[in-house]
CSV table of C-alpha atoms in Angstrom, one decimal:
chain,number,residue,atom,x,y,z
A,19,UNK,CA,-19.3,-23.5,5.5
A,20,UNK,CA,-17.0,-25.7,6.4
A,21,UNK,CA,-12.8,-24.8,5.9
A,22,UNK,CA,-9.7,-26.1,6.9
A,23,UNK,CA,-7.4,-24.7,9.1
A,24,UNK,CA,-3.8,-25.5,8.3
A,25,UNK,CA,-1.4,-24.3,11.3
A,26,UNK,CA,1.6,-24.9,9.2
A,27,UNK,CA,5.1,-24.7,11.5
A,28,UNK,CA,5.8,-20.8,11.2
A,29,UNK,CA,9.7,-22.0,12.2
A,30,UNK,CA,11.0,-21.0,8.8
A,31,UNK,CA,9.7,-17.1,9.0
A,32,UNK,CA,11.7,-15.6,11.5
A,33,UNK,CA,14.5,-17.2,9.4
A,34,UNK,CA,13.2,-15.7,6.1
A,35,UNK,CA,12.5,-12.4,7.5
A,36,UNK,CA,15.6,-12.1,8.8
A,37,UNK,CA,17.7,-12.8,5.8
A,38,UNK,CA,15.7,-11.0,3.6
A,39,UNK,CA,15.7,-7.9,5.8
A,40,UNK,CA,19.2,-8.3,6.6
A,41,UNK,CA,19.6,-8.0,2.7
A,42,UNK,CA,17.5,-4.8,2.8
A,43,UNK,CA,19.5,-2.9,5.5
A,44,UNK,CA,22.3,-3.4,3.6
A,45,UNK,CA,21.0,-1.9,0.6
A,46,UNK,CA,19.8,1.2,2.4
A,47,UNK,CA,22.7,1.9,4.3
A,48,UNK,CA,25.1,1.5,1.2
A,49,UNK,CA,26.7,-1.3,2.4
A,50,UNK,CA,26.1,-3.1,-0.9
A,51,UNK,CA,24.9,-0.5,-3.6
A,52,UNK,CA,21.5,-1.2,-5.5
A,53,UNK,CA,22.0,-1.2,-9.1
A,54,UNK,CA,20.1,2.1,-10.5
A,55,UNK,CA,19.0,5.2,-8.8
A,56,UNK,CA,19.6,6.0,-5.3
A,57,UNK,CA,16.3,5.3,-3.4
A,58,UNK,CA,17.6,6.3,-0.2
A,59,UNK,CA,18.2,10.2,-1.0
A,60,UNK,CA,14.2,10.9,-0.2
A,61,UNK,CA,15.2,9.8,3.5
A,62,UNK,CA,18.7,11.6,3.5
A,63,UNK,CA,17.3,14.8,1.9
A,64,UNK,CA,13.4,15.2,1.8
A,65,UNK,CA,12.7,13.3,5.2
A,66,UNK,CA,15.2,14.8,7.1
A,67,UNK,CA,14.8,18.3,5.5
A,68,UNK,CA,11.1,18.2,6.7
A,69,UNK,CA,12.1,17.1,10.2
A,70,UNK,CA,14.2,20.1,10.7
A,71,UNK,CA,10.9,22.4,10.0
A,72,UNK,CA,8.5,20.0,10.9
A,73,UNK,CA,10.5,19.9,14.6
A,74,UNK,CA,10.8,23.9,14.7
A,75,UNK,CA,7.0,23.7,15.4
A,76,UNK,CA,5.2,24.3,11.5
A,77,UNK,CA,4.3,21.6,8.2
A,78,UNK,CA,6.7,22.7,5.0
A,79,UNK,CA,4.0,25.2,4.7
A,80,UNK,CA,6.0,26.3,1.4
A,81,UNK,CA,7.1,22.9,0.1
A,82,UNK,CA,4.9,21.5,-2.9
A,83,UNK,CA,6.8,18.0,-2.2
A,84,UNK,CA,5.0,17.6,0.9
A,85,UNK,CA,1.8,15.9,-0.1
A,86,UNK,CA,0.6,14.5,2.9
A,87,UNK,CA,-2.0,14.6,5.9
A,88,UNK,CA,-1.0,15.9,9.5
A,89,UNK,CA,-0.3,12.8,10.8
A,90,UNK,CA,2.8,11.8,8.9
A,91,UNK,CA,4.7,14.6,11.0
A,92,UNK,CA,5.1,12.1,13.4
A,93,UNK,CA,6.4,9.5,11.0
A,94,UNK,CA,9.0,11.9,9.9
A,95,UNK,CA,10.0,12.7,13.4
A,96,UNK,CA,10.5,9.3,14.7
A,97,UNK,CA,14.0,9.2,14.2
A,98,UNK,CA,14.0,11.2,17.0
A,99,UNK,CA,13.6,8.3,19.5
A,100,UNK,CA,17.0,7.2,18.5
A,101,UNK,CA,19.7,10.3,19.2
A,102,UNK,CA,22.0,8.3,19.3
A,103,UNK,CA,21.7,7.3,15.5
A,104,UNK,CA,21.9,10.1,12.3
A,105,UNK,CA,18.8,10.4,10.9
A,106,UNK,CA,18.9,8.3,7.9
A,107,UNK,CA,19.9,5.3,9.7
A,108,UNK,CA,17.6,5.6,12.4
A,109,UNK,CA,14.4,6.3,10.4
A,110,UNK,CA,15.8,2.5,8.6
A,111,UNK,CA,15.9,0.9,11.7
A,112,UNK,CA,12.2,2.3,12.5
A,113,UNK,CA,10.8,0.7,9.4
A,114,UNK,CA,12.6,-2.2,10.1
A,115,UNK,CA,11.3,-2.6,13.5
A,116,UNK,CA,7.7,-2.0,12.4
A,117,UNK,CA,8.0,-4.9,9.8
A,118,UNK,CA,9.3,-7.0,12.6
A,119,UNK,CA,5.9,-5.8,14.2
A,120,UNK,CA,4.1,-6.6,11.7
A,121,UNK,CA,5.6,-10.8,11.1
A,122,UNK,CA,4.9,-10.9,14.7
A,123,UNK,CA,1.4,-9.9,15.0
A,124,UNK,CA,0.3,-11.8,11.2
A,125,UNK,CA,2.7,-14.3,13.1
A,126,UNK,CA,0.4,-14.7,16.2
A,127,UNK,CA,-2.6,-13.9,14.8
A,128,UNK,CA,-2.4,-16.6,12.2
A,129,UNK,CA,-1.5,-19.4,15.0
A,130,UNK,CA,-5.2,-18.8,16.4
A,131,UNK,CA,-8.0,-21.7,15.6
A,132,UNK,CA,-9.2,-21.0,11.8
A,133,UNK,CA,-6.6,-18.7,10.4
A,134,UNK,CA,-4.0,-19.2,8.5
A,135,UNK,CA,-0.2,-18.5,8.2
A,136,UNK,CA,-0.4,-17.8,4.5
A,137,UNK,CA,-0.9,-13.8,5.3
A,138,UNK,CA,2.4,-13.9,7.2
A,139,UNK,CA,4.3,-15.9,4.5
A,140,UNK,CA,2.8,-13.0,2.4
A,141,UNK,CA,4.0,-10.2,4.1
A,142,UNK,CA,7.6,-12.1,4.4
A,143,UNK,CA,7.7,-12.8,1.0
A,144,UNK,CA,5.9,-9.8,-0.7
A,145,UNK,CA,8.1,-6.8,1.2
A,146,UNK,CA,11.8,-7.7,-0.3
A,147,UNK,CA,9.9,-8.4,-3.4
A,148,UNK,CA,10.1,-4.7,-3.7
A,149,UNK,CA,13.8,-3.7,-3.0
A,150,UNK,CA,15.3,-1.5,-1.0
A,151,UNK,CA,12.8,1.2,-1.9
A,152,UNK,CA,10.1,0.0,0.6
A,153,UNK,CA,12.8,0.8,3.4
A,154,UNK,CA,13.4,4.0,2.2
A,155,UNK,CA,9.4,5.7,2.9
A,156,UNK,CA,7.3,5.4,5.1
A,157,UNK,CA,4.6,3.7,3.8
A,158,UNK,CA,5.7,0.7,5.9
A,159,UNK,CA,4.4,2.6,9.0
A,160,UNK,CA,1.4,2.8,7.9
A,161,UNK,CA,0.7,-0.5,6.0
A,162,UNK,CA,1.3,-1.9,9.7
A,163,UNK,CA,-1.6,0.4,11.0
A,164,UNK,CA,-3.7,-0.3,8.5
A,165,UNK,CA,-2.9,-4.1,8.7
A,166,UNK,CA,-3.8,-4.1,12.9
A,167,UNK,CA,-7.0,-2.1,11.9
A,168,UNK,CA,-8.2,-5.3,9.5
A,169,UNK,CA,-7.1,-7.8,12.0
A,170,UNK,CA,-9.1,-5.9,14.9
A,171,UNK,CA,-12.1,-5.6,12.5
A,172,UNK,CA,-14.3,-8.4,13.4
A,173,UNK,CA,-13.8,-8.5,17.2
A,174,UNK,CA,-12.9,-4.7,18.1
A,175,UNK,CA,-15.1,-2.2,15.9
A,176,UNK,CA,-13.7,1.1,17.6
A,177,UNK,CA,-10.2,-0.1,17.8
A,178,UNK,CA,-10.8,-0.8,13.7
A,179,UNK,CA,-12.3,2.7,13.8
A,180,UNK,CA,-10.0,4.2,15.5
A,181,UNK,CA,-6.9,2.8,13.6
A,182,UNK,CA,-8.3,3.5,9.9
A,183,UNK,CA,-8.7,7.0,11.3
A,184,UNK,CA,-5.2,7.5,12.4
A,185,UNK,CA,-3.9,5.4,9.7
A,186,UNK,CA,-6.3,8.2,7.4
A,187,UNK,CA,-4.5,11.3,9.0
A,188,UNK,CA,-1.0,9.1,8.3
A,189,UNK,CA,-1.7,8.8,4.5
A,190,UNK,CA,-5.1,8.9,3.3
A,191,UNK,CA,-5.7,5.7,1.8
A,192,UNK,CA,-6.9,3.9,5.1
A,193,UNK,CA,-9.7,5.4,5.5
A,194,UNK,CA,-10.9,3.1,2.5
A,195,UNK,CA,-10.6,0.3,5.2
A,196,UNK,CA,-14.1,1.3,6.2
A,197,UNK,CA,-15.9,0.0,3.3
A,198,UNK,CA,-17.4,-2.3,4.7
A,199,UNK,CA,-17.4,-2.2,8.3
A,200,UNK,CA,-21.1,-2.8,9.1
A,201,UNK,CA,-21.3,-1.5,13.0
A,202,UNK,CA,-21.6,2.2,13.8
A,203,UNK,CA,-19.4,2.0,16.4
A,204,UNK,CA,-16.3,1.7,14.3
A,205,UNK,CA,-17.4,5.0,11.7
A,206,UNK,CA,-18.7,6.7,15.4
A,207,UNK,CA,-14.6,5.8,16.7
A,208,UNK,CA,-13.3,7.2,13.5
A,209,UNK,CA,-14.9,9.9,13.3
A,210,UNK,CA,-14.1,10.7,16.7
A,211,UNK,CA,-10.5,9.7,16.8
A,212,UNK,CA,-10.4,12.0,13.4
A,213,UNK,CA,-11.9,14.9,14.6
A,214,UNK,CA,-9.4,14.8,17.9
A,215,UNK,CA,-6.3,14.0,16.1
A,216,UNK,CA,-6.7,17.0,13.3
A,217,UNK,CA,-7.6,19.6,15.7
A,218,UNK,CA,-4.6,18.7,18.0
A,219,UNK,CA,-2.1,19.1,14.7
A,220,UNK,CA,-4.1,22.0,13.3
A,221,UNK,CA,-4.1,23.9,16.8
A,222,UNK,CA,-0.3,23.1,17.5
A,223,UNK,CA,1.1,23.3,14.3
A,224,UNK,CA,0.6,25.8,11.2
A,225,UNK,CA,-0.1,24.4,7.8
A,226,UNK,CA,-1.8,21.0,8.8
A,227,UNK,CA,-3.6,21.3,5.7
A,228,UNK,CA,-1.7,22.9,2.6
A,229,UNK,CA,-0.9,19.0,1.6
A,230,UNK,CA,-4.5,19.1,0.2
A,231,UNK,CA,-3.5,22.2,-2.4
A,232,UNK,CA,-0.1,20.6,-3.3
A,233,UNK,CA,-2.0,17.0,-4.0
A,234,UNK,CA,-4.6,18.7,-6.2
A,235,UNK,CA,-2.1,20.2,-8.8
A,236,UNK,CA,-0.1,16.7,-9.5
A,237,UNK,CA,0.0,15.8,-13.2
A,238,UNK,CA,0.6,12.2,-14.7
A,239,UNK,CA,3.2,10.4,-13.2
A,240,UNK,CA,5.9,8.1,-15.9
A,241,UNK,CA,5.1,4.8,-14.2
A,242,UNK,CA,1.0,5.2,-14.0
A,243,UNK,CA,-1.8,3.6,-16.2
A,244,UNK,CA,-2.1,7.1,-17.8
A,245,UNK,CA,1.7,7.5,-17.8
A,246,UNK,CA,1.8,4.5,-20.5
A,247,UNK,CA,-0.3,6.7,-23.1
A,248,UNK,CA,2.1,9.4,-23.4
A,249,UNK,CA,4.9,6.8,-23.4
A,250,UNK,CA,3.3,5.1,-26.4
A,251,UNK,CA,2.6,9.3,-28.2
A,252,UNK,CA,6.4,10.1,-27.8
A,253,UNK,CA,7.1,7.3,-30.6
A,254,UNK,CA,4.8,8.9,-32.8
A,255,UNK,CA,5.8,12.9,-32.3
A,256,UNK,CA,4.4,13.7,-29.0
A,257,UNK,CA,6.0,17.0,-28.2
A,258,UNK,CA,5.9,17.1,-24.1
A,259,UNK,CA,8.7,16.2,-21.6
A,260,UNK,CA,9.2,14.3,-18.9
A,261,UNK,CA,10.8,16.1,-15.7
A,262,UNK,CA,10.8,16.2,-12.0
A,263,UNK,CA,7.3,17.7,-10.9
A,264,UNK,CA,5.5,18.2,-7.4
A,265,UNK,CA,8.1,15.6,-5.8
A,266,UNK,CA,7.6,12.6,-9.2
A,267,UNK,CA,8.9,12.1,-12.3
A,268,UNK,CA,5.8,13.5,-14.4
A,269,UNK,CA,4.8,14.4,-18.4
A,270,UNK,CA,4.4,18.0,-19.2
A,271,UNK,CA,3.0,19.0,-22.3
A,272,UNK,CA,-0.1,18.9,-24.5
A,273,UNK,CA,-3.0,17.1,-23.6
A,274,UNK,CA,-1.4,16.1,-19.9
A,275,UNK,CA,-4.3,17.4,-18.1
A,276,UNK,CA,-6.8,15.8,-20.2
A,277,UNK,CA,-5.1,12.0,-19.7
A,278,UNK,CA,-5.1,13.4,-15.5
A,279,UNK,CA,-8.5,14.5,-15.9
A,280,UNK,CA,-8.9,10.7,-17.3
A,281,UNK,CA,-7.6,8.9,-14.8
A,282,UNK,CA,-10.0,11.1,-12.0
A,283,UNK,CA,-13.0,10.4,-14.0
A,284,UNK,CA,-11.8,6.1,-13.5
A,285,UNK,CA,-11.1,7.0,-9.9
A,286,UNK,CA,-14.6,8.5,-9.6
A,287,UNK,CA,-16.1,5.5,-11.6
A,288,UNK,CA,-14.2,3.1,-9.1
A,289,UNK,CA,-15.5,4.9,-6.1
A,290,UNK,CA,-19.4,4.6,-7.7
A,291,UNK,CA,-18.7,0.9,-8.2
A,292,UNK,CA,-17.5,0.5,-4.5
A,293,UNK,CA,-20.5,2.4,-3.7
A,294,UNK,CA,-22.9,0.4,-5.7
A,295,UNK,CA,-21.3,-3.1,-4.3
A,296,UNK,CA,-21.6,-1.6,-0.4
A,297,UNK,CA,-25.3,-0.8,-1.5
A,298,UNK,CA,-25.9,-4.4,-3.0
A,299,UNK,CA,-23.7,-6.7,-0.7
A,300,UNK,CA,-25.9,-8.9,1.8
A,301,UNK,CA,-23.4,-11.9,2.2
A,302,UNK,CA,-20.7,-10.7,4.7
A,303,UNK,CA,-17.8,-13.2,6.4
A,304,UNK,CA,-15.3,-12.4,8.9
A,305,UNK,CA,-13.0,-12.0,5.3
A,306,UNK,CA,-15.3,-9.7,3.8
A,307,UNK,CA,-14.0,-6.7,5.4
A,308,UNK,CA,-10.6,-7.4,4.4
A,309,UNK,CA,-11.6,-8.4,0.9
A,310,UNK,CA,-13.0,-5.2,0.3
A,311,UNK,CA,-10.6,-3.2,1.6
A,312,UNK,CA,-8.2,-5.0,-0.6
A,313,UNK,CA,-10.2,-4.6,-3.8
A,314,UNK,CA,-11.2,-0.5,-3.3
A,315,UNK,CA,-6.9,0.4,-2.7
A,316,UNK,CA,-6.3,-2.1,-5.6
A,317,UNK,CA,-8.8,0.2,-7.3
A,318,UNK,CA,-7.8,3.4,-6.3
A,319,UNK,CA,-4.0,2.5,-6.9
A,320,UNK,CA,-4.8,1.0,-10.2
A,321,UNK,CA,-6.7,4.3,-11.7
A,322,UNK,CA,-4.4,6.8,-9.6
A,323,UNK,CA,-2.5,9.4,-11.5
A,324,UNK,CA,0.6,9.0,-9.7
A,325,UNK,CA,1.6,4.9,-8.9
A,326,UNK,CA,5.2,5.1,-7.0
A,327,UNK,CA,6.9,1.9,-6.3
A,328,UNK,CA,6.1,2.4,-2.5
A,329,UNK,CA,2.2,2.0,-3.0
A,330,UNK,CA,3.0,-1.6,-3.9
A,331,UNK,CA,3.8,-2.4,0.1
A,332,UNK,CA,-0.2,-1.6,0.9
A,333,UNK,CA,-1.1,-3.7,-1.7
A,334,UNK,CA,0.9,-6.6,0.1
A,335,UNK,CA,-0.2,-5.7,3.3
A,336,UNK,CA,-3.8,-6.0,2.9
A,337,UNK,CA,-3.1,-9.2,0.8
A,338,UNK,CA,-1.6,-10.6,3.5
A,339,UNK,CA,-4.9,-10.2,5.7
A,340,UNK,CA,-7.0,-11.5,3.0
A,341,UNK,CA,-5.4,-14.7,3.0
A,342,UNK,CA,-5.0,-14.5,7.0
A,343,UNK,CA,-8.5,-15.8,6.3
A,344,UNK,CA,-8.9,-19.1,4.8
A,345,UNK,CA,-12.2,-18.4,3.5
A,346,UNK,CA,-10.8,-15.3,1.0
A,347,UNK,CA,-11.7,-15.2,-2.1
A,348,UNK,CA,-8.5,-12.9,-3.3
A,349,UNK,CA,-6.1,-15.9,-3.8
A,350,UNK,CA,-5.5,-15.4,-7.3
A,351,UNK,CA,-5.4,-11.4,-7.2
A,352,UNK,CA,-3.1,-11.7,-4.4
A,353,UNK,CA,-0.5,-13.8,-6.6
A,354,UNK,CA,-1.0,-10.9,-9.4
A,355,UNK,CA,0.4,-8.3,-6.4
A,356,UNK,CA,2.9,-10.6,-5.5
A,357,UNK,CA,4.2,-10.8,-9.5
A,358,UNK,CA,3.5,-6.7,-10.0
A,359,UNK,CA,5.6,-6.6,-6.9
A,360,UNK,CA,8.8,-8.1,-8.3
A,361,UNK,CA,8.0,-6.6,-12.0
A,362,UNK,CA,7.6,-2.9,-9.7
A,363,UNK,CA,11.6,-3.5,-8.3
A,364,UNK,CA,12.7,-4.0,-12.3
A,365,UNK,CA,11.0,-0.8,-12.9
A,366,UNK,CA,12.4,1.3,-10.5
A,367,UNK,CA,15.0,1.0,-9.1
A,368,UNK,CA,16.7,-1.1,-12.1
A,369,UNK,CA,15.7,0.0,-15.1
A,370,UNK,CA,14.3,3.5,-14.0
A,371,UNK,CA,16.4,5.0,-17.3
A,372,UNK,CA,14.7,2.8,-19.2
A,373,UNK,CA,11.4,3.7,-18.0
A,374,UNK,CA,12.0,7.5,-18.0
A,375,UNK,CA,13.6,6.9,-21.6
A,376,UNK,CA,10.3,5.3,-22.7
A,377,UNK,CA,12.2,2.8,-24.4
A,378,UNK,CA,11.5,-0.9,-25.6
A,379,UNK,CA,12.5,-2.2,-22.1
A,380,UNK,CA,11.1,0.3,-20.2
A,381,UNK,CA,7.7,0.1,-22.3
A,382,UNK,CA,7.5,-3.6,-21.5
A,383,UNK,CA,7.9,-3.7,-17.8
A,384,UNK,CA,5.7,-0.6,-17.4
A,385,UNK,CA,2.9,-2.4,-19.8
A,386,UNK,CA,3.8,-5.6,-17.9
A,387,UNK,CA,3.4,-4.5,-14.3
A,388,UNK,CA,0.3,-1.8,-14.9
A,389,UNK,CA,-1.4,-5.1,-16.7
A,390,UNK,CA,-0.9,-7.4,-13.3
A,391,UNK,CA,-2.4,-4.1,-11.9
A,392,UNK,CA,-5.8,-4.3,-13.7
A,393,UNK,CA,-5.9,-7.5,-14.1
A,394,UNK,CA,-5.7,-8.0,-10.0
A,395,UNK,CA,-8.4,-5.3,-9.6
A,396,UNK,CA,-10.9,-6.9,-12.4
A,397,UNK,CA,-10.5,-10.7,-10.6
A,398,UNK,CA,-10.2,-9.1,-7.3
A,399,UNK,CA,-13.6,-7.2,-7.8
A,400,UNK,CA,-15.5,-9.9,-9.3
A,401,UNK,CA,-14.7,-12.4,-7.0
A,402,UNK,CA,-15.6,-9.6,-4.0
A,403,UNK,CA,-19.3,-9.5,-6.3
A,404,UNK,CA,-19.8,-12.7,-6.6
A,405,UNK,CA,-19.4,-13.6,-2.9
A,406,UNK,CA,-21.2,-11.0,-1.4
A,407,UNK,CA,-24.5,-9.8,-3.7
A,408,UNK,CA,-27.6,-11.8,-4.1
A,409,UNK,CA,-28.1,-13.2,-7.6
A,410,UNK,CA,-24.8,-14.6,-8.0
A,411,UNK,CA,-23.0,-17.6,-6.7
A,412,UNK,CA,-19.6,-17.3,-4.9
A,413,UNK,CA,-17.3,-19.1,-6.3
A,414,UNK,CA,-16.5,-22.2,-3.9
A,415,UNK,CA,-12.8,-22.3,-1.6
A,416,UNK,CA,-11.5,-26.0,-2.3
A,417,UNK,CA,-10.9,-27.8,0.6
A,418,UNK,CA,-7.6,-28.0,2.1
A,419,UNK,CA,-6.3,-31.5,3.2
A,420,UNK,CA,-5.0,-31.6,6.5
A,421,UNK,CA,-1.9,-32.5,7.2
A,422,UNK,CA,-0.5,-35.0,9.7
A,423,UNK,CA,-1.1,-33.8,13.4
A,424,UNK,CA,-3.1,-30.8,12.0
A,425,UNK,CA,-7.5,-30.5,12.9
A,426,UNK,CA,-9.6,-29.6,10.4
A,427,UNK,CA,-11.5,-26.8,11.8
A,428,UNK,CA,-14.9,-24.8,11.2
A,429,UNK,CA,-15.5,-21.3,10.3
């Protein structure tokens, strides 16, 4: 198949980056105040309440908030490297040095013969999309881990392994990464580096796994798929609430826990699909693993009971892989991200009263974004079927015309 390589002039990304993430610094450290909520108090209360236990040697073993693997002790502890900073800010200048990571490797990797600077242009463009919120977790952190694991895929199975492992332990969702990674030696380095990094956290540090009990008993989050059903039953008597629960903004109240139980059963019936494809699939490209990495967290975020503004930033991480490769077949689905992306910021921070009020606004952008959502994941899967099982025809990449001084290349 033949494809053309467009090595387009990557001059005007440093100066992008930069003034977008100039504008996002400012945001976080109050130097211009975001219209709505204050996104920042998760990093000036919850972060750096969990590094004071979390550096006394134990997890919050007695904190339903904390929700996550072992790893992401570390993430909340980096803040550490710079003593010379107070927490808040230094954590911001962490993230901030990760994206910078991050433009350089998509940067350098998209310079190479047969790749494309699209995925950095993604990244560049997709992150302020967001608003100071994606600065304010640190999901960033591990959207870069995950990112290097994709790009290392093809070349450097136990590096991949080893990454989607690590990036697993940070915040689950990685481990989806594997899908379909075809050698052994990148599920033999996962399971490895898995086994190795857990014991170390679950030897030197009580509570390594109490996230797992605190994740099980979350309800319906305001801003999920389900969320928008008990949105809709409030205008016609629903008597529930809406309050702060297990770290979210979550409905309480009758039938709750059947609409959870709802959105699990999805989640289960998006895992059996993935399952079904990795059963099917014969056709695999060098894109094929990023594709489908793509496709199962677009499912998985899609169907989840809980979907904070911060899961967006994987979303736009993994799209900007996909289109790293020329030959992806996510191009549209990637441009739905990129739109649910700057509907996401409306949402929360904006017009978070809105949303929590369930009114006419807040009811649009909710129905608005969650509908880019499924309609990314239905395109996004189909085209990922269509390229990759026998019996159907993948749909064909039109050819890019080169541009003066650029070589049409073969992949």
């Amino acid at each position: 198949m033949k494809t053309t390589g467009l090595r387009r002039s990557p001059a005007w990304l440093p100066v992008v980056w930069c003034l977008t993430r100039l504008l996002l610094l400012l945001f976080v450290l109050k130097v211009y105040v975001f219209p709505g909520p204050d996104v920042t108090s998760d990093v000036h209360v919850i972060y750096q309440g969990w590094y004071g236990v979390l550096s006394s040697g134990t997890f919050p073993l007695h904190d339903v908030t904390w929700q996550y693997p072992p790893a992401a002790a570390l993430a909340i502890l980096s803040p550490g490297l710079l003593p010379f900073l107070d927490y808040a800010t230094a954590f911001f200048v962490l993230v901030c040095v990760t994206d910078a990571a991050v433009l350089a490797l998509m940067t350098w990797a998209g310079r190479r013969p047969g790749r494309s600077l699209r995925g950095a242009w993604v990244w560049v463009i997709g992150v302020p999309l967001l608003g100071p919120t994606v600065y304010a977790r640190y999901d960033v952190m591990v959207t870069a881990v995950a990112m290097a694991a994709l790009l290392a895929g093809a070349r450097h199975p136990r590096a991949m392994g080893a990454l989607a492992a690590f990036g697993a332990l940070l915040k689950v969702w990685p481990v989806m990464l594997l899908l379909a990674a075809r050698r052994r030696s990148a599920w033999v380095s996962a399971l490895v580096t898995g086994i190795a990094v857990t014991g170390v956290f679950a030897v030197a540090m009580p509570g390594a796994f109490a996230f797992l009990t605190f994740q099980r008993d979350r309800g319906t989050e305001v801003e999920s798929l389900g969320g928008l059903v008990f949105h809709v039953a409030r205008h016609f008597g629903w008597q529930g609430e809406v309050k702060l629960n297990y770290g979210s903004i979550e409905f309480l109240g009758p039938y709750v826990s059947e609409v959870s139980t709802g959105a699990l059963f999805l989640t289960g019936a998006a895992f059996g699909w993935l399952v079904l494809w990795r059963l099917l699939a014969r056709r695999f490209a060098e894109h094929t693993l990023a594709d489908a990495a793509f496709v199962a967290v677009l499912m998985f975020t899609t169907t989840s009971r809980v979907i904070s503004p911060q899961y967006m930033v994987w979303l736009v991480g993994l799209a900007a892989v996909c289109l790293y490769f020329p030959g992806s077949r996510m191009r549209l689905p990637v441009v739905l991200v990129l739109v649910a992306s700057f509907v996401t910021v409306l949402e929360f921070p904006l017009y978070f009263g809105s949303v929590v009020a369930g009114d006419g606004l807040g009811l649009t952008l909710l129905f608005l974004r969650n509908a880019l959502l499924v309609a990314a994941t239905l395109t996004a899967a189909r085209a990922l079927w269509k390229a990759t099982v026998p019996g159907t025809l993948p749909a064909p990449v039109p050819p890019q015309p080169a541009r003066a001084g650029e070589t049409p290349v073969s992949s």
